[in-house]
Structures are given as structure tokens and as C-alpha cells.
Short mmCIF file of C-alpha atoms and ligand atoms in Angstrom, two decimals:
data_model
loop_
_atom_site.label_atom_id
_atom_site.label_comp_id
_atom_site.label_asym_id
_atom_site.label_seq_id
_atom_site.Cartn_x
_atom_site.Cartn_y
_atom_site.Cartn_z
CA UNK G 1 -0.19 -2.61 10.94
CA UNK G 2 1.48 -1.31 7.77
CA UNK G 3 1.89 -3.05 4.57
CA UNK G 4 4.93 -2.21 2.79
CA UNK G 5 6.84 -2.94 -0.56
CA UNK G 6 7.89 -1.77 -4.22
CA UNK G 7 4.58 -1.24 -6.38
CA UNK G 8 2.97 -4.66 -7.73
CA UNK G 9 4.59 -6.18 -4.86
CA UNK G 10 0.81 -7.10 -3.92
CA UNK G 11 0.60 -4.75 -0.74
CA UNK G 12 -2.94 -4.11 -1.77
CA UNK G 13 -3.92 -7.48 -2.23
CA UNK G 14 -2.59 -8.77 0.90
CA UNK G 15 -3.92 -5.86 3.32
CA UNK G 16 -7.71 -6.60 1.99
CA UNK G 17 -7.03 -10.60 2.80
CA UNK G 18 -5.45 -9.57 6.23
CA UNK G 19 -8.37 -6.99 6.62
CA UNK G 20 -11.30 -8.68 6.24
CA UNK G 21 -9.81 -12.01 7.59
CA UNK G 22 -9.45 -9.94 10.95
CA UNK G 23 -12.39 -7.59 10.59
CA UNK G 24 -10.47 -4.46 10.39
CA UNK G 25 -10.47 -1.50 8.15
CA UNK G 26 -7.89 -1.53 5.02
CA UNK G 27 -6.57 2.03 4.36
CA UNK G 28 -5.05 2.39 1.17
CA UNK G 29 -3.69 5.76 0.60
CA UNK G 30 -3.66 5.19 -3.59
CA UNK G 31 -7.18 4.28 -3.15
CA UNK G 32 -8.57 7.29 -1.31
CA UNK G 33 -6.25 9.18 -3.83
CA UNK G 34 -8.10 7.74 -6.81
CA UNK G 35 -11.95 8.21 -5.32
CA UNK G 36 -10.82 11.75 -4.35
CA UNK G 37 -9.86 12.42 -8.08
CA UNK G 38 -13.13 10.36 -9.55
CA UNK G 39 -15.13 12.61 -7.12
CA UNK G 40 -13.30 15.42 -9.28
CA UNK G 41 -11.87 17.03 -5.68
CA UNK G 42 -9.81 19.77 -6.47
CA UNK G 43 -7.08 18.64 -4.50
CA UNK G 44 -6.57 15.34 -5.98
CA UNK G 45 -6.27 16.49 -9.39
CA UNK G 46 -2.62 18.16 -8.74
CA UNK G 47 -2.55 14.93 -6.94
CA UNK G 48 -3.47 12.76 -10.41
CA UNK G 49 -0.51 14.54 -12.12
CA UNK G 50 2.09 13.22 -9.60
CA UNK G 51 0.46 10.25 -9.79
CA UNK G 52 0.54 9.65 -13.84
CA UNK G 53 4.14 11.11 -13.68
CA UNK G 54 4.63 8.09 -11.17
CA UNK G 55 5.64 10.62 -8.38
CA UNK G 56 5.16 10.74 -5.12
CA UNK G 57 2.16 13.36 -3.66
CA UNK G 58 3.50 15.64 -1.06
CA UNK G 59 4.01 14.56 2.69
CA UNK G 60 1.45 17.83 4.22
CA UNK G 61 -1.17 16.23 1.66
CA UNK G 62 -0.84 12.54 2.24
CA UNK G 63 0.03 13.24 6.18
CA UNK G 64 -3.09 15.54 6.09
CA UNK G 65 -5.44 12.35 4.75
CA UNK G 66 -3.77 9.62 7.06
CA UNK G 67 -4.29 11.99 9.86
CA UNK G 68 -8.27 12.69 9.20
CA UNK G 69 -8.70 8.92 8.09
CA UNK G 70 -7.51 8.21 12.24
CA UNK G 71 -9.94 9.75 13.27
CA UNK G 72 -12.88 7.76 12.26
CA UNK G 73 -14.07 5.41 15.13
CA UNK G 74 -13.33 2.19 12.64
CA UNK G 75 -9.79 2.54 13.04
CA UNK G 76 -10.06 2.06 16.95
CA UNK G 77 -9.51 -1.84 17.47
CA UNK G 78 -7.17 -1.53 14.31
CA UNK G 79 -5.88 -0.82 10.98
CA UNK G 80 -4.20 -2.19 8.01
CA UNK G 81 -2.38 0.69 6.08
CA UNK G 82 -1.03 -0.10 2.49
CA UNK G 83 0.63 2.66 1.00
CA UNK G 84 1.74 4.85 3.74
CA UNK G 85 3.90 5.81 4.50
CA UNK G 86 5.97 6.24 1.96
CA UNK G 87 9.09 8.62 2.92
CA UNK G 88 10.64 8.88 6.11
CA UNK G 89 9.10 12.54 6.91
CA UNK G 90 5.50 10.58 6.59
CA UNK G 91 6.90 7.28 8.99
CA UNK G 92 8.06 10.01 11.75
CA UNK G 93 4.29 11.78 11.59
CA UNK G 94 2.67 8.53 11.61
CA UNK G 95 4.57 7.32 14.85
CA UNK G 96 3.69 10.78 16.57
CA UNK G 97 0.02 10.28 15.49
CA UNK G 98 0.40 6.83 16.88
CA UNK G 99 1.51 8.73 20.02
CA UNK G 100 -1.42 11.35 20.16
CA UNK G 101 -4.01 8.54 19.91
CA UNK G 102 -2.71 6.63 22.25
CA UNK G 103 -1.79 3.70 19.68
CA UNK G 104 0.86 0.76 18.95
CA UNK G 105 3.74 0.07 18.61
CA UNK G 106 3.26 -0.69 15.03
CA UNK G 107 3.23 -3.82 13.39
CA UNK G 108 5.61 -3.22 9.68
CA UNK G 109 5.40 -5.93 7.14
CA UNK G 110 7.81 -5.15 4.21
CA UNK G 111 6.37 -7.80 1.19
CA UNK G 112 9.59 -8.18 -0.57
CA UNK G 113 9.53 -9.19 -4.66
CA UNK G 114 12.43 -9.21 -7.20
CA UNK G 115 12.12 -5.94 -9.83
CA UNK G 116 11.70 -8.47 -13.15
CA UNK G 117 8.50 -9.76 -11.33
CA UNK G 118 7.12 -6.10 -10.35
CA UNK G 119 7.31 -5.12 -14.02
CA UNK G 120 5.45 -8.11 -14.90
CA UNK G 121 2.59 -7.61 -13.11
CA UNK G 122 2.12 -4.04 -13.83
CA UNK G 123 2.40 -4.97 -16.98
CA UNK G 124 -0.31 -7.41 -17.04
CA UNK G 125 -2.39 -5.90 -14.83
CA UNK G 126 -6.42 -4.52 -15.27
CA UNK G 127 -8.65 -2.95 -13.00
CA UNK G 128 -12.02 -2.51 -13.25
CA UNK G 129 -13.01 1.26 -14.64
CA UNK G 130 -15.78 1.49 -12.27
CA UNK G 131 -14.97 0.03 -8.57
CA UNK G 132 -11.26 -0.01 -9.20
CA UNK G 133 -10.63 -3.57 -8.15
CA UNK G 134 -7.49 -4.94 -9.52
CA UNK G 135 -9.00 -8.08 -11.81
CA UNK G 136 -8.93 -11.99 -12.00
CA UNK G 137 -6.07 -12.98 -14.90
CA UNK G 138 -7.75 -13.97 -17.79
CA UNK G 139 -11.35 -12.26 -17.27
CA UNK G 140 -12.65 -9.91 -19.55
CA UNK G 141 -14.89 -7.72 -16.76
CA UNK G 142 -14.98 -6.99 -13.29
CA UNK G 143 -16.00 -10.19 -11.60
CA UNK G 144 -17.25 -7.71 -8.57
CA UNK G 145 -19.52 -5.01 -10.28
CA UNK G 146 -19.39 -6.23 -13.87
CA UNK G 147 -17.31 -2.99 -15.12
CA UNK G 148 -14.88 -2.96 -18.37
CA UNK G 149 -11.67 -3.29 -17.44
CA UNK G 150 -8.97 -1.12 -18.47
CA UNK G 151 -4.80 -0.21 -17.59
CA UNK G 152 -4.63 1.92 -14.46
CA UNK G 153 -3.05 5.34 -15.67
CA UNK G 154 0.11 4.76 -13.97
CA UNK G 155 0.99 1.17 -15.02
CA UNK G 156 2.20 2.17 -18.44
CA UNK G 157 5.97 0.54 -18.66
CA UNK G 158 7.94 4.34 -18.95
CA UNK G 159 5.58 5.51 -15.94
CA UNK G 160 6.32 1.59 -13.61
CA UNK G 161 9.81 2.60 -14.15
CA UNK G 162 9.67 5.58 -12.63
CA UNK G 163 7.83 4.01 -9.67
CA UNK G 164 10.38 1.57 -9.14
CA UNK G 165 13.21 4.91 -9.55
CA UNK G 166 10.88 6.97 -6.73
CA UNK G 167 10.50 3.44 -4.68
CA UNK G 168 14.26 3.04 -4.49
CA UNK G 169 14.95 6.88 -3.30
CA UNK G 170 12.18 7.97 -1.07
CA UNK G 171 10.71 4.63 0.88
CA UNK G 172 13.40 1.96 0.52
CA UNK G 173 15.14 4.31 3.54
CA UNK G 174 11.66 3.94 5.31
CA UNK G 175 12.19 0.38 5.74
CA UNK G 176 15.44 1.46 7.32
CA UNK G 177 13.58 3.56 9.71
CA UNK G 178 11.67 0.37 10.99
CA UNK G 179 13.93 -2.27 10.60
CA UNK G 180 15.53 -2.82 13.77
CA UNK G 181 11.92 -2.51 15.39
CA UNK G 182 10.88 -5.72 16.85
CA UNK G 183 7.58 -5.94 15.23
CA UNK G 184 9.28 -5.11 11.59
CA UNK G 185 8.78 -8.64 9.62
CA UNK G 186 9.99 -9.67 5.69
CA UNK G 187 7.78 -11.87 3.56
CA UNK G 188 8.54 -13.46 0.70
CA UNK G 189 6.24 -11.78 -1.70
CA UNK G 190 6.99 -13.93 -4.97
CA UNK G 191 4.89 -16.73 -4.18
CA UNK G 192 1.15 -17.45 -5.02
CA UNK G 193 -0.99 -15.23 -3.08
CA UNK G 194 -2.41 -17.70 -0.93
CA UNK G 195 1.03 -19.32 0.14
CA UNK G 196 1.88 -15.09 0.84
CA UNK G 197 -1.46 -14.48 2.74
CA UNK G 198 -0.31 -18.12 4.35
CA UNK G 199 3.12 -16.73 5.83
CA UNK G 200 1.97 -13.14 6.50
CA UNK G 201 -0.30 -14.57 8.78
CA UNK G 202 2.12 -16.44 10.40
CA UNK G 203 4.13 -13.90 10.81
CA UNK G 204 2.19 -10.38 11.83
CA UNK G 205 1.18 -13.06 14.69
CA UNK G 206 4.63 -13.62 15.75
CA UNK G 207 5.33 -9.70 15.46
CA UNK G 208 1.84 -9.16 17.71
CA UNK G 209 3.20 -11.36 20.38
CA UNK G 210 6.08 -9.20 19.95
CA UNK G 211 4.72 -6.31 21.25
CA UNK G 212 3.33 -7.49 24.72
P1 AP5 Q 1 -0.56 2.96 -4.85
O1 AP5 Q 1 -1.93 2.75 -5.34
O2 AP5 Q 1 -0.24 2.72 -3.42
O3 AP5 Q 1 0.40 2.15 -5.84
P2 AP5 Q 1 1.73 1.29 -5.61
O4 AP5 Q 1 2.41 1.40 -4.31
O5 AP5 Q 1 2.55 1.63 -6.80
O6 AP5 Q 1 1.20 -0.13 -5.55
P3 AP5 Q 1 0.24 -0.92 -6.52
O7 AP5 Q 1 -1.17 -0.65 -6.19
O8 AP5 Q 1 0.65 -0.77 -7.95
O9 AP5 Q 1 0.69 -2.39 -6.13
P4 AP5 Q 1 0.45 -3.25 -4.82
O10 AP5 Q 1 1.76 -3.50 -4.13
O11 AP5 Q 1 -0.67 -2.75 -3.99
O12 AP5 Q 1 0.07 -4.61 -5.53
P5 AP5 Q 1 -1.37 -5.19 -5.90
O13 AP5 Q 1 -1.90 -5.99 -4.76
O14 AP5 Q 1 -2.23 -4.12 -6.47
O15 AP5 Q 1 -0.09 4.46 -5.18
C1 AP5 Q 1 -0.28 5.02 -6.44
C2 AP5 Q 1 0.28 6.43 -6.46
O16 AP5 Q 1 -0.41 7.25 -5.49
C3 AP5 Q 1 1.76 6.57 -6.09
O17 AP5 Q 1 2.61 6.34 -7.19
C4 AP5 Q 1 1.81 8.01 -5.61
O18 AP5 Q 1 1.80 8.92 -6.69
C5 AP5 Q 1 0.47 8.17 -4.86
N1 AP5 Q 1 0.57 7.84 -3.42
C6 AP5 Q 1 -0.10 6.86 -2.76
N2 AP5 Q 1 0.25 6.84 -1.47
C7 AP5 Q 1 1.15 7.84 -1.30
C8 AP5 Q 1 1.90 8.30 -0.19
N3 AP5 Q 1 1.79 7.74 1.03
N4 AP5 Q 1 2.76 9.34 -0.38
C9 AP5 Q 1 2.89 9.93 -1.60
N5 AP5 Q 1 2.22 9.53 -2.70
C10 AP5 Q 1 1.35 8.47 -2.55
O19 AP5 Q 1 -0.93 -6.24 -7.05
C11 AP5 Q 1 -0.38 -5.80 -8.28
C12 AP5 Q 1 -0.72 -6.83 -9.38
O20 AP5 Q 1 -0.06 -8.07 -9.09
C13 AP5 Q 1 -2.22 -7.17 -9.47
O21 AP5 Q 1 -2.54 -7.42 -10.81
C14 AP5 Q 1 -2.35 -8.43 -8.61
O22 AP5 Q 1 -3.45 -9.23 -8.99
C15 AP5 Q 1 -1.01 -9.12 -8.88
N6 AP5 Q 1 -0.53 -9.89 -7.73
C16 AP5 Q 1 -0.64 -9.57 -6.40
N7 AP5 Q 1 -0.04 -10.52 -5.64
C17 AP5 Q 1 0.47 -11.44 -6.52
C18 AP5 Q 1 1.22 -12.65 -6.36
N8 AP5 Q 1 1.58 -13.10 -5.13
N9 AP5 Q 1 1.58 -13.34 -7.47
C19 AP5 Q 1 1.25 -12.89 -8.72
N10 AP5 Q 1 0.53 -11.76 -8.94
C20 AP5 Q 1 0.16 -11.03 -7.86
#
């Protein structure tokens, strides 16, 4: 299944609930950007400047990772991807990958929250500078590995903006590309995340029975 929605629309949180609730690998394509640029590969670091410009990496890149990440035997009884794709060039290479390995039809969750609230919780937001775990509100280190926290690189307010700008161009019209799939689902992402891990559930069930 893919997680979709603006950033701090809490795609990440909800694919790790959804993941390890159901025993299946999360695939978060910011994530395996960030350990590829901690792990100083050369790659990622024209990567890191797209990514602190709050740009999008290019498709052959991020299509390249997706497509190598498939072919780990993990993925086989499922996945849950947050982050990808993100333009409609990357949904189209997805679904032929889907194709090659035999996979789907996709399930595509779009987690829908109002702009004012994305900004908000960028704004607010800390991850640890060690594991990169987003952190608990009102902590003052990482409650998993005991790291300082610190402001991710791209959740400065002038860079979230930009985000939102690049969200609004490039993968809004992805969501158009899936919509009028039967297994394409809204949830109301401006709720507590429990009463959004609640409905999701509720939901990517109702889309599963979909695809039979
Ligand atoms: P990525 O890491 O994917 O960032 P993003 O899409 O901007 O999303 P975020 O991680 O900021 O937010 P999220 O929706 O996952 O929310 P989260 O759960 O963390 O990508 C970063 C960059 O990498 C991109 O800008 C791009 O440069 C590059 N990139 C990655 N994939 C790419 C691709 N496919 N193609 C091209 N480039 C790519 O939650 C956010 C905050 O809100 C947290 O503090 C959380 O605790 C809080 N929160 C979560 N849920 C709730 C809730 N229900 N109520 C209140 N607070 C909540």
C-alpha cells in the first residue's frame, strides 16, 4: 500500500503503526534518503541539497531506490510505502514494477490535513540527531535511543513553504492519477493519531476487500 499526503500530514507516522501492526516492512523513501546521506554516499549528498532547498530528488534516482528496495525478499507478502511516489512519472514506474513482480493492484491512502495545521507541526517538530525518530511533544531526548534532539534541516518555515509549493505542483496530480482506482481511500488526517490509525484501519480493509 502507499501512504500519501502534503508533508507533516503524518504519512510517516501512520505507515510505521500500519507496518508493524501488520508485520510488514515500512519503506520510507525520505528515510533511506537521510541514512544514505549520514552514510556520506555520494549520491545522496546532491540528493541533501534538493532536499534542504525543499525540492524534489529526481525520478531516475528515487525510481532507481524504490526499484532495488523491491527486490529484497521482505517486501514479498507486502509493503507500506510513505513517500513515493511523489510525481506522476514515479506512480507510472511504480505500477509497471508492480507489473514485473507480479504485484497488486495497489492499495493508495491519501491522509488529507488542512495547510495551517501542516505548518504547525513542522514547526514544532524534533527528531532525534541520532536514529532520526520524529519525537514525543514535550520531551527533551529521544525516548528510543536517548539522542539530543534537534530541527530536521528541511523543517525551517521558508524551506516547509516550499514543500507545501513543490507538494501542490508535482504530487497533488498523483492523487489524480489514482483517484478513480477502487482501492484509492481519503482519511481525515487532522485528528489525534490514534483516532487516524483508528479509521485508516478501517479503511485500507475496506479497500483490500476491494481488490478481490
Ligand atoms: P519526506 O521525509 O518524505 O518528507 P515529507 O513528505 O515532507 O513528510 P514529513 O516526513 O515531513 O511528514 P509526514 O507526512 O511523514 O509526517 P510525520 O508522520 O513525520 O521527504 C523529505 C524530502 O526527501 C523531500 O522534500 C524530497 O526532497 C526528498 N524525497 C523523498 N521522497 C522523494 C520522492 N519519492 N521523490 C523525490 N524526492 C523525494 O509527522 C510530522 C509531525 O507531525 C511529527 O512531529 C508528528 O509527531 C506530528 N504528527 C503526526 N501525526 C499527527 C497528528 N495526527 N496530530 C498531530 N501531530 C501529528
Amino acid at each position: 500500500m502507499i501512504m500519501m499526503g502534503p508533508p507533516g500530514a503524518g504519512k510517516g507516522t501512520q505507515a510505521g503503526l500500519f507496518a508493524r501492526d501488520r508485520g510488514l516492512p515500512k519503506i520510507s523513501t525520505g528515510d533511506i534518503l537521510r541514512e544514505a546521506v549520514k552514510e556520506r554516499n555520494p549520491t545522496a549528498l546532491d540528493a541533501k541539497a534538493c532536499m534542504d532547498r525543499g525540492e524534489l530528488v529526481d525520478d531516475g534516482t528515487m525510481i532507481a531506490i524504490v526499484a532495488d528496495r523491491m527486490t529484497k525478499p521482505d517486501v514479498q507478502p507486502g509493503f507500506v510505502l510513505d513517500g513515493f511516489p511523489r510525481t506522476v512519472a514515479q506512480a507510472r514506474a511504480l505500477d509497471e514494477l508492480m507489473e514485473r513482480l507480479g504485484s497488486g493492484p495497489l492499495i493508495v491512502v491519501d491522509v488529507a490535513v488542512p495547510d495551517e495545521e501542516l505548518v504547525r507541526r513542522l514547526a514544532g517538530r524534533r527528531i532525534c540527531s541520532v536514529c532520526g525518530a520524529n519525537a514525543e511533544l514535550s520531551t527533551d531526548a529521544c525516548q528510543k535511543c536517548g539522542g539530543r534532539l534537534v530541527q530536521r534541516s528541511d523543517d525551517d518555515q521558508g524551506v516547509v513553504l516550499e514543500r507545501l509549493r513543490v507538494y501542490q505542483q508535482s504530487t497533488k496530480p498523483v492523487l489524480e492519477y489514482y483517484r478513480e482506482r477502487p482501492t484509492f481511500r481519503v482519511v481525515n488526517g487532522a485528528q489525534a493519531p490514534e483516532r487516524v490509525a483508528q479509521e485508516l484501519t478501517v479503511l485500507i480493509d475496506d479497500a483490500a476487500a476491494a481488490r478481490r
